[in-house]
Amino acid sequence: MPELLQQIEKTLQQLDAGTSEQVSALFAEVRKQFNDQEAYRRKQNDPANLQIFWTSWLGRKSGVLTKITENWLKPSQPDLKRIVGQELNSLKAHIEAVRLEQNAAIEAAGDSAANARDREDLSLPGVARPLGSRHPLRQTFEEIEKIFLSLGYSVVAGPEMETPYYNFEALNIPEHHPARDNMDTFYMAAPFTETVQGKPFAETAQGKPGAAPLLLRTHTSPMQIRTMEKQQPPVRIIVPGKVYRRDNPDATHGFMFHQIEGLAVDTGITFCDFKGTVEYFVREFLGPKIKTRLRPSYFPFTEPSVEVDATCVFCGGKGCNVCKQSGWIELFGAGMVDPAVYGFVNYDAKTLSGFAFGLGVERLTQLKYNINDLQLYFQNDVRFLRQFA
Ligand code: DAH
């Protein structure tokens, strides 16, 4: 370079270049210098040198090309000017081509760096979105529904807001009957337009305005009445749903819980059918080793009424804390439908018979999984819920 710098300060005359061959040789020398410097710069690959490199060649005031124009081309002899011009243009084109190529390379490198930054790293662990799972109560519902569907029952749903007529009267629980005592519930001031047996409810004996506000149903049993009103026998239904009572929450009570009502009515249904169905259900739900027994009980809408007990799932019947050493645990209430109930739905009590049962979903779930606090179902603590996923 120092030599080149000196050369371009001189005119062609001073350099003794009087023929076109000599001119071409000088330009070839300059081009070689350029190529060498470019190759060296590329090897160094220091971005700081890039600017200096190009200024030294293309700088307007004192770049090599400017000097050659000023000192070689302009003062050259007329007979040499053409060849000097051609050589200079060819040199410029060469340098320009290298510059464009270099810019493209720089841009591409930038792009690929940016791409690398933006590209997803497929080896990183993904963002885990935890899937929800079915609530233990929902699982019990589905299991019980499956068992009864396999026996030919249908699943029906009913309103949680009820009239006292369906919740009590038609189930043979008259006003002031002591059976209402443990079924206190929530009453609403909402007006209702319900009809009972074709008459507006307010006109029926039970629907005296003010005397009978709407309430939240205390059990799923009202759907026995609603179903029989609409449908002639044979009836085989189960009714899963929420029920309400005016109870303070503790380990065994809640103001809301879940039941599944069952009802089967037809000609010639006997206590044996009832017993067989109950035993089948309990074995399907709790396991083939479980035995059942029926204990006399009382419900206004069944006669006779029973409590269905099972051998204790925790000790196998030997006696433990849960079964209070008795070997038996109480499962649910049931019985043969009281003929008085048929009177409310215009069924013929002489030719028809049937049975009903009311399963507590929390209770059955609790027995299956040994859950000791009813409140756990409703606190939505994932540590509890995760165990049932
Ligand atoms: N409805 C009753 C309750 O909530 C449970 C019940 C008992 C339902 C006996 C029935 C039955 O269908 O036959 O306490």
CSV table of N, CA, C and O in Angstrom, one decimal, residues 263-360:
chain,number,residue,atom,x,y,z
A,263,LEU,N,-86.7,-44.5,41.1
A,263,LEU,CA,-88.1,-44.9,41.2
A,263,LEU,C,-88.4,-45.9,40.1
A,263,LEU,O,-88.0,-45.8,38.9
A,264,ALA,N,-89.0,-47.0,40.5
A,264,ALA,CA,-89.5,-48.0,39.6
A,264,ALA,C,-90.9,-48.4,39.9
A,264,ALA,O,-91.2,-48.7,41.0
A,265,VAL,N,-91.8,-48.2,39.0
A,265,VAL,CA,-93.3,-48.5,39.2
A,265,VAL,C,-93.8,-49.3,38.0
A,265,VAL,O,-93.5,-48.9,36.8
A,266,ASP,N,-94.5,-50.3,38.3
A,266,ASP,CA,-95.0,-51.2,37.2
A,266,ASP,C,-96.1,-52.1,37.8
A,266,ASP,O,-96.3,-52.0,39.0
A,267,THR,N,-96.7,-52.9,37.0
A,267,THR,CA,-97.6,-53.9,37.6
A,267,THR,C,-96.7,-55.1,38.1
A,267,THR,O,-95.8,-55.5,37.4
A,268,GLY,N,-97.0,-55.5,39.3
A,268,GLY,CA,-96.4,-56.7,39.8
A,268,GLY,C,-94.9,-56.5,40.3
A,268,GLY,O,-94.2,-57.5,40.3
A,269,ILE,N,-94.5,-55.3,40.6
A,269,ILE,CA,-93.2,-55.2,41.2
A,269,ILE,C,-93.3,-55.6,42.7
A,269,ILE,O,-94.1,-55.1,43.4
A,270,THR,N,-92.4,-56.4,43.1
A,270,THR,CA,-92.4,-56.9,44.5
A,270,THR,C,-91.2,-56.5,45.3
A,270,THR,O,-90.3,-55.9,44.8
A,271,PHE,N,-91.3,-56.8,46.6
A,271,PHE,CA,-90.2,-56.5,47.5
A,271,PHE,C,-88.9,-57.2,47.1
A,271,PHE,O,-87.8,-56.7,47.3
A,272,CYS,N,-89.1,-58.4,46.5
A,272,CYS,CA,-87.9,-59.1,46.0
A,272,CYS,C,-87.2,-58.4,44.9
A,272,CYS,O,-86.0,-58.4,44.8
A,273,ASP,N,-88.0,-57.8,44.0
A,273,ASP,CA,-87.4,-57.0,42.9
A,273,ASP,C,-86.6,-55.9,43.5
A,273,ASP,O,-85.4,-55.6,43.1
A,274,PHE,N,-87.2,-55.2,44.5
A,274,PHE,CA,-86.5,-54.1,45.2
A,274,PHE,C,-85.2,-54.6,45.8
A,274,PHE,O,-84.2,-54.0,45.6
A,275,LYS,N,-85.3,-55.7,46.6
A,275,LYS,CA,-84.1,-56.2,47.2
A,275,LYS,C,-83.0,-56.6,46.2
A,275,LYS,O,-81.8,-56.3,46.4
A,276,GLY,N,-83.4,-57.3,45.2
A,276,GLY,CA,-82.5,-57.7,44.2
A,276,GLY,C,-81.8,-56.5,43.5
A,276,GLY,O,-80.6,-56.5,43.3
A,277,THR,N,-82.6,-55.5,43.2
A,277,THR,CA,-82.0,-54.3,42.6
A,277,THR,C,-81.0,-53.6,43.5
A,277,THR,O,-79.9,-53.2,43.1
A,278,VAL,N,-81.4,-53.4,44.8
A,278,VAL,CA,-80.5,-52.8,45.7
A,278,VAL,C,-79.2,-53.6,45.9
A,278,VAL,O,-78.1,-53.0,45.9
A,279,GLU,N,-79.3,-54.9,46.0
A,279,GLU,CA,-78.1,-55.7,46.2
A,279,GLU,C,-77.2,-55.6,45.0
A,279,GLU,O,-76.0,-55.5,45.1
A,280,TYR,N,-77.8,-55.7,43.8
A,280,TYR,CA,-77.0,-55.6,42.6
A,280,TYR,C,-76.3,-54.3,42.5
A,280,TYR,O,-75.1,-54.2,42.2
A,281,PHE,N,-77.0,-53.2,42.8
A,281,PHE,CA,-76.4,-51.9,42.8
A,281,PHE,C,-75.2,-51.8,43.7
A,281,PHE,O,-74.1,-51.3,43.4
A,282,VAL,N,-75.4,-52.2,45.0
A,282,VAL,CA,-74.3,-52.1,46.0
A,282,VAL,C,-73.1,-52.9,45.6
A,282,VAL,O,-72.0,-52.4,45.7
A,283,ARG,N,-73.3,-54.1,45.1
A,283,ARG,CA,-72.1,-54.9,44.7
A,283,ARG,C,-71.4,-54.3,43.5
A,283,ARG,O,-70.2,-54.3,43.4
A,284,GLU,N,-72.2,-53.8,42.5
A,284,GLU,CA,-71.6,-53.1,41.4
A,284,GLU,C,-70.7,-51.9,41.8
A,284,GLU,O,-69.7,-51.7,41.3
A,285,PHE,N,-71.3,-51.2,42.8
A,285,PHE,CA,-70.7,-49.9,43.2
A,285,PHE,C,-69.5,-50.1,44.1
A,285,PHE,O,-68.5,-49.5,44.0
A,286,LEU,N,-69.7,-51.0,45.2
A,286,LEU,CA,-68.7,-51.1,46.2
A,286,LEU,C,-67.8,-52.3,46.1
A,286,LEU,O,-66.8,-52.5,46.7
A,287,GLY,N,-68.2,-53.3,45.3
A,287,GLY,CA,-67.4,-54.5,45.1
A,287,GLY,C,-68.2,-55.8,45.4
A,287,GLY,O,-69.2,-55.8,46.2
A,288,PRO,N,-67.8,-56.9,44.8
A,288,PRO,CA,-68.6,-58.1,44.8
A,288,PRO,C,-68.6,-58.8,46.2
A,288,PRO,O,-69.5,-59.6,46.5
A,289,LYS,N,-67.7,-58.4,47.1
A,289,LYS,CA,-67.7,-59.0,48.4
A,289,LYS,C,-68.6,-58.4,49.4
A,289,LYS,O,-68.9,-58.9,50.5
A,290,ILE,N,-69.1,-57.2,49.1
A,290,ILE,CA,-70.0,-56.5,50.0
A,290,ILE,C,-71.3,-57.1,50.1
A,290,ILE,O,-72.0,-57.5,49.2
A,291,LYS,N,-71.8,-57.3,51.4
A,291,LYS,CA,-73.1,-57.8,51.7
A,291,LYS,C,-74.0,-56.6,52.1
A,291,LYS,O,-73.5,-55.6,52.6
A,292,THR,N,-75.3,-56.8,51.9
A,292,THR,CA,-76.2,-55.7,52.2
A,292,THR,C,-77.2,-56.3,53.3
A,292,THR,O,-77.5,-57.5,53.3
A,293,ARG,N,-77.8,-55.4,54.0
A,293,ARG,CA,-79.0,-55.8,54.9
A,293,ARG,C,-79.9,-54.6,54.9
A,293,ARG,O,-79.6,-53.5,54.7
A,294,LEU,N,-81.2,-54.9,55.1
A,294,LEU,CA,-82.2,-53.9,55.2
A,294,LEU,C,-82.7,-53.8,56.6
A,294,LEU,O,-83.0,-54.8,57.3
A,295,ARG,N,-82.8,-52.5,57.1
A,295,ARG,CA,-83.2,-52.3,58.4
A,295,ARG,C,-84.5,-51.5,58.3
A,295,ARG,O,-84.6,-50.5,57.5
A,296,PRO,N,-85.5,-51.8,59.2
A,296,PRO,CA,-86.8,-51.0,59.1
A,296,PRO,C,-86.5,-49.5,59.4
A,296,PRO,O,-85.7,-49.2,60.2
A,297,SER,N,-87.2,-48.7,58.7
A,297,SER,CA,-87.1,-47.3,58.9
A,297,SER,C,-88.4,-46.6,58.6
A,297,SER,O,-89.4,-47.2,58.5
A,298,TYR,N,-88.3,-45.2,58.5
A,298,TYR,CA,-89.6,-44.5,58.1
A,298,TYR,C,-89.3,-43.4,57.1
A,298,TYR,O,-88.5,-42.6,57.3
A,299,PHE,N,-90.1,-43.4,56.1
A,299,PHE,CA,-90.2,-42.2,55.2
A,299,PHE,C,-91.7,-42.1,54.8
A,299,PHE,O,-92.4,-43.1,54.6
A,300,PRO,N,-92.2,-40.9,54.8
A,300,PRO,CA,-93.7,-40.7,54.5
A,300,PRO,C,-94.1,-41.3,53.2
A,300,PRO,O,-95.3,-41.6,53.0
A,301,PHE,N,-93.2,-41.3,52.2
A,301,PHE,CA,-93.6,-41.7,50.9
A,301,PHE,C,-93.3,-43.2,50.5
A,301,PHE,O,-93.4,-43.6,49.4
A,302,THR,N,-92.8,-43.9,51.5
A,302,THR,CA,-92.6,-45.4,51.3
A,302,THR,C,-93.2,-46.2,52.4
A,302,THR,O,-93.2,-45.7,53.5
A,303,GLU,N,-93.7,-47.4,52.1
A,303,GLU,CA,-94.2,-48.3,53.1
A,303,GLU,C,-94.2,-49.7,52.6
A,303,GLU,O,-94.8,-50.0,51.6
A,304,PRO,N,-93.4,-50.6,53.1
A,304,PRO,CA,-92.5,-50.3,54.2
A,304,PRO,C,-91.3,-49.5,53.8
A,304,PRO,O,-90.9,-49.5,52.6
A,305,SER,N,-90.6,-48.9,54.8
A,305,SER,CA,-89.4,-48.1,54.5
A,305,SER,C,-88.2,-48.8,55.1
A,305,SER,O,-88.3,-49.5,56.1
A,306,VAL,N,-87.0,-48.7,54.5
A,306,VAL,CA,-85.8,-49.3,55.0
A,306,VAL,C,-84.6,-48.4,54.9
A,306,VAL,O,-84.6,-47.4,54.1
A,307,GLU,N,-83.6,-48.7,55.7
A,307,GLU,CA,-82.3,-48.2,55.5
A,307,GLU,C,-81.5,-49.4,54.9
A,307,GLU,O,-81.6,-50.5,55.5
A,308,VAL,N,-80.7,-49.1,53.9
A,308,VAL,CA,-79.9,-50.1,53.3
A,308,VAL,C,-78.5,-50.0,53.9
A,308,VAL,O,-77.9,-48.9,53.9
A,309,ASP,N,-78.1,-51.1,54.6
A,309,ASP,CA,-76.7,-51.1,55.2
A,309,ASP,C,-75.8,-52.0,54.3
A,309,ASP,O,-76.3,-52.9,53.7
A,310,ALA,N,-74.5,-51.7,54.4
A,310,ALA,CA,-73.6,-52.6,53.7
A,310,ALA,C,-72.5,-53.0,54.7
A,310,ALA,O,-72.3,-52.3,55.7
A,311,THR,N,-71.9,-54.2,54.5
A,311,THR,CA,-70.8,-54.6,55.4
A,311,THR,C,-69.7,-53.5,55.2
A,311,THR,O,-69.4,-53.0,54.1
A,312,CYS,N,-69.1,-53.1,56.4
A,312,CYS,CA,-68.2,-52.0,56.4
A,312,CYS,C,-67.1,-52.1,55.4
A,312,CYS,O,-66.4,-53.2,55.4
A,313,VAL,N,-66.9,-51.1,54.5
A,313,VAL,CA,-65.9,-51.2,53.5
A,313,VAL,C,-64.5,-51.1,54.0
A,313,VAL,O,-63.5,-51.4,53.4
A,314,PHE,N,-64.4,-50.6,55.3
A,314,PHE,CA,-63.0,-50.3,55.8
A,314,PHE,C,-62.5,-51.5,56.6
A,314,PHE,O,-61.3,-51.8,56.5
A,315,CYS,N,-63.4,-52.3,57.2
A,315,CYS,CA,-62.9,-53.4,58.0
A,315,CYS,C,-63.4,-54.8,57.5
A,315,CYS,O,-63.1,-55.8,58.0
A,316,GLY,N,-64.2,-54.7,56.4
A,316,GLY,CA,-64.8,-55.9,55.9
A,316,GLY,C,-65.8,-56.6,56.8
A,316,GLY,O,-66.1,-57.8,56.6
A,317,GLY,N,-66.3,-55.9,57.8
A,317,GLY,CA,-67.3,-56.4,58.6
A,317,GLY,C,-66.9,-56.8,60.0
A,317,GLY,O,-67.7,-57.3,60.8
A,318,LYS,N,-65.5,-56.7,60.2
A,318,LYS,CA,-65.0,-57.2,61.5
A,318,LYS,C,-65.3,-56.2,62.6
A,318,LYS,O,-65.4,-56.6,63.8
A,319,GLY,N,-65.5,-55.0,62.3
A,319,GLY,CA,-65.7,-53.9,63.3
A,319,GLY,C,-64.5,-53.0,63.4
A,319,GLY,O,-63.4,-53.4,63.5
A,320,CYS,N,-64.8,-51.7,63.2
A,320,CYS,CA,-63.7,-50.7,63.3
A,320,CYS,C,-64.3,-49.4,63.8
A,320,CYS,O,-65.5,-49.3,64.1
A,321,ASN,N,-63.4,-48.3,63.8
A,321,ASN,CA,-63.9,-47.0,64.3
A,321,ASN,C,-65.0,-46.5,63.4
A,321,ASN,O,-65.9,-45.9,63.9
A,322,VAL,N,-64.8,-46.6,62.1
A,322,VAL,CA,-65.8,-46.0,61.2
A,322,VAL,C,-67.2,-46.6,61.4
A,322,VAL,O,-68.2,-45.9,61.4
A,323,CYS,N,-67.2,-47.9,61.5
A,323,CYS,CA,-68.6,-48.6,61.7
A,323,CYS,C,-69.0,-48.7,63.1
A,323,CYS,O,-69.9,-49.4,63.5
A,324,LYS,N,-68.2,-48.1,64.0
A,324,LYS,CA,-68.5,-48.1,65.4
A,324,LYS,C,-68.6,-49.5,65.9
A,324,LYS,O,-69.5,-49.9,66.7
A,325,GLN,N,-67.6,-50.4,65.4
A,325,GLN,CA,-67.5,-51.8,65.8
A,325,GLN,C,-68.7,-52.7,65.4
A,325,GLN,O,-68.7,-53.8,65.8
A,326,SER,N,-69.6,-52.1,64.6
A,326,SER,CA,-70.8,-52.9,64.3
A,326,SER,C,-70.6,-53.8,63.1
A,326,SER,O,-71.3,-54.8,62.9
A,327,GLY,N,-69.6,-53.4,62.3
A,327,GLY,CA,-69.4,-54.2,61.0
A,327,GLY,C,-70.3,-53.8,59.9
A,327,GLY,O,-70.1,-54.2,58.8
A,328,TRP,N,-71.2,-52.9,60.2
A,328,TRP,CA,-72.2,-52.4,59.1
A,328,TRP,C,-72.1,-50.9,59.0
A,328,TRP,O,-71.9,-50.2,60.0
A,329,ILE,N,-72.3,-50.4,57.8
A,329,ILE,CA,-72.5,-48.9,57.6
A,329,ILE,C,-73.7,-48.6,56.8
A,329,ILE,O,-74.1,-49.4,55.9
A,330,GLU,N,-74.3,-47.5,57.2
A,330,GLU,CA,-75.6,-47.1,56.6
A,330,GLU,C,-75.3,-46.5,55.2
A,330,GLU,O,-74.4,-45.6,55.1
A,331,LEU,N,-76.0,-47.0,54.2
A,331,LEU,CA,-75.8,-46.5,52.8
A,331,LEU,C,-76.8,-45.5,52.4
A,331,LEU,O,-76.5,-44.3,52.0
A,332,PHE,N,-78.1,-45.9,52.4
A,332,PHE,CA,-79.2,-44.9,51.9
A,332,PHE,C,-80.5,-45.4,52.3
A,332,PHE,O,-80.7,-46.6,52.8
A,333,GLY,N,-81.5,-44.5,52.1
A,333,GLY,CA,-82.9,-44.9,52.5
A,333,GLY,C,-83.7,-45.3,51.2
A,333,GLY,O,-83.4,-44.9,50.1
A,334,ALA,N,-84.7,-46.2,51.5
A,334,ALA,CA,-85.4,-46.7,50.3
A,334,ALA,C,-86.7,-47.3,50.8
A,334,ALA,O,-87.0,-47.3,52.1
A,335,GLY,N,-87.5,-47.9,49.9
A,335,GLY,CA,-88.7,-48.6,50.4
A,335,GLY,C,-89.7,-48.8,49.2
A,335,GLY,O,-89.4,-48.4,48.1
A,336,MET,N,-90.8,-49.5,49.5
A,336,MET,CA,-91.8,-49.6,48.5
A,336,MET,C,-92.7,-48.4,48.5
A,336,MET,O,-93.0,-47.8,49.5
A,337,VAL,N,-93.0,-47.9,47.3
A,337,VAL,CA,-93.8,-46.6,47.2
A,337,VAL,C,-95.1,-46.7,48.0
A,337,VAL,O,-95.9,-47.7,47.8
A,338,ASP,N,-95.3,-45.7,48.8
A,338,ASP,CA,-96.6,-45.7,49.6
A,338,ASP,C,-97.8,-45.5,48.7
A,338,ASP,O,-97.7,-44.5,47.9
A,339,PRO,N,-98.8,-46.3,48.8
A,339,PRO,CA,-100.0,-46.1,47.9
A,339,PRO,C,-100.5,-44.7,48.0
A,339,PRO,O,-101.1,-44.2,47.0
A,340,ALA,N,-100.4,-44.0,49.1
A,340,ALA,CA,-100.9,-42.7,49.2
A,340,ALA,C,-100.3,-41.8,48.2
A,340,ALA,O,-100.9,-40.8,47.7
A,341,VAL,N,-99.0,-42.0,47.8
A,341,VAL,CA,-98.4,-41.2,46.8
A,341,VAL,C,-99.0,-41.4,45.4
A,341,VAL,O,-99.2,-40.4,44.7
A,342,TYR,N,-99.5,-42.6,45.1
A,342,TYR,CA,-100.1,-42.8,43.8
A,342,TYR,C,-101.4,-42.0,43.7
A,342,TYR,O,-101.8,-41.5,42.6
A,343,GLY,N,-102.0,-41.7,44.9
A,343,GLY,CA,-103.2,-40.9,44.8
A,343,GLY,C,-103.0,-39.5,44.3
A,343,GLY,O,-103.8,-38.9,43.7
A,344,PHE,N,-101.8,-39.0,44.5
A,344,PHE,CA,-101.4,-37.6,44.1
A,344,PHE,C,-101.2,-37.5,42.6
A,344,PHE,O,-101.2,-36.5,42.0
A,345,VAL,N,-100.9,-38.7,42.0
A,345,VAL,CA,-100.6,-38.6,40.5
A,345,VAL,C,-101.6,-39.4,39.7
A,345,VAL,O,-101.3,-39.7,38.5
A,346,ASN,N,-102.7,-39.8,40.3
A,346,ASN,CA,-103.7,-40.5,39.6
A,346,ASN,C,-103.2,-41.8,39.0
A,346,ASN,O,-103.6,-42.2,37.9
A,347,TYR,N,-102.4,-42.5,39.8
A,347,TYR,CA,-102.0,-43.9,39.4
A,347,TYR,C,-103.0,-44.8,40.2
A,347,TYR,O,-103.4,-44.5,41.3
A,348,ASP,N,-103.3,-46.0,39.7
A,348,ASP,CA,-104.1,-47.0,40.3
A,348,ASP,C,-103.3,-47.8,41.3
A,348,ASP,O,-102.6,-48.7,41.0
A,349,ALA,N,-103.6,-47.5,42.6
A,349,ALA,CA,-102.8,-48.1,43.7
A,349,ALA,C,-103.1,-49.6,43.8
A,349,ALA,O,-102.3,-50.4,44.4
A,350,LYS,N,-104.2,-50.0,43.2
A,350,LYS,CA,-104.6,-51.4,43.4
A,350,LYS,C,-103.8,-52.3,42.4
A,350,LYS,O,-103.5,-53.5,42.7
A,351,THR,N,-103.5,-51.8,41.2
A,351,THR,CA,-102.8,-52.6,40.2
A,351,THR,C,-101.3,-52.3,40.1
A,351,THR,O,-100.6,-53.1,39.6
A,352,LEU,N,-100.9,-51.2,40.7
A,352,LEU,CA,-99.5,-50.8,40.5
A,352,LEU,C,-98.7,-50.9,41.8
A,352,LEU,O,-99.3,-50.8,42.9
A,353,SER,N,-97.4,-51.2,41.6
A,353,SER,CA,-96.6,-51.2,42.8
A,353,SER,C,-95.2,-50.8,42.3
A,353,SER,O,-94.9,-50.8,41.2
A,354,GLY,N,-94.3,-50.5,43.3
A,354,GLY,CA,-93.0,-50.1,42.9
A,354,GLY,C,-92.1,-49.8,44.1
A,354,GLY,O,-92.6,-49.9,45.3
A,355,PHE,N,-90.9,-49.4,43.8
A,355,PHE,CA,-90.0,-49.0,44.9
A,355,PHE,C,-89.2,-47.7,44.6
A,355,PHE,O,-89.2,-47.3,43.4
A,356,ALA,N,-88.7,-47.1,45.6
A,356,ALA,CA,-88.0,-45.9,45.5
A,356,ALA,C,-86.7,-45.9,46.4
A,356,ALA,O,-86.7,-46.7,47.3
A,357,PHE,N,-85.7,-45.1,46.0
A,357,PHE,CA,-84.6,-45.0,46.9
A,357,PHE,C,-83.9,-43.7,46.7
A,357,PHE,O,-84.2,-43.0,45.7
A,358,GLY,N,-83.2,-43.2,47.7
A,358,GLY,CA,-82.5,-41.9,47.6
A,358,GLY,C,-81.1,-42.0,48.1
A,358,GLY,O,-80.8,-42.2,49.2
A,359,LEU,N,-80.2,-42.0,47.1
A,359,LEU,CA,-78.8,-42.2,47.4
A,359,LEU,C,-78.1,-40.8,47.6
A,359,LEU,O,-78.3,-39.8,46.9
A,360,GLY,N,-77.3,-40.8,48.7
A,360,GLY,CA,-76.5,-39.6,49.0
A,360,GLY,C,-75.2,-39.7,48.3
A,360,GLY,O,-74.4,-40.6,48.6
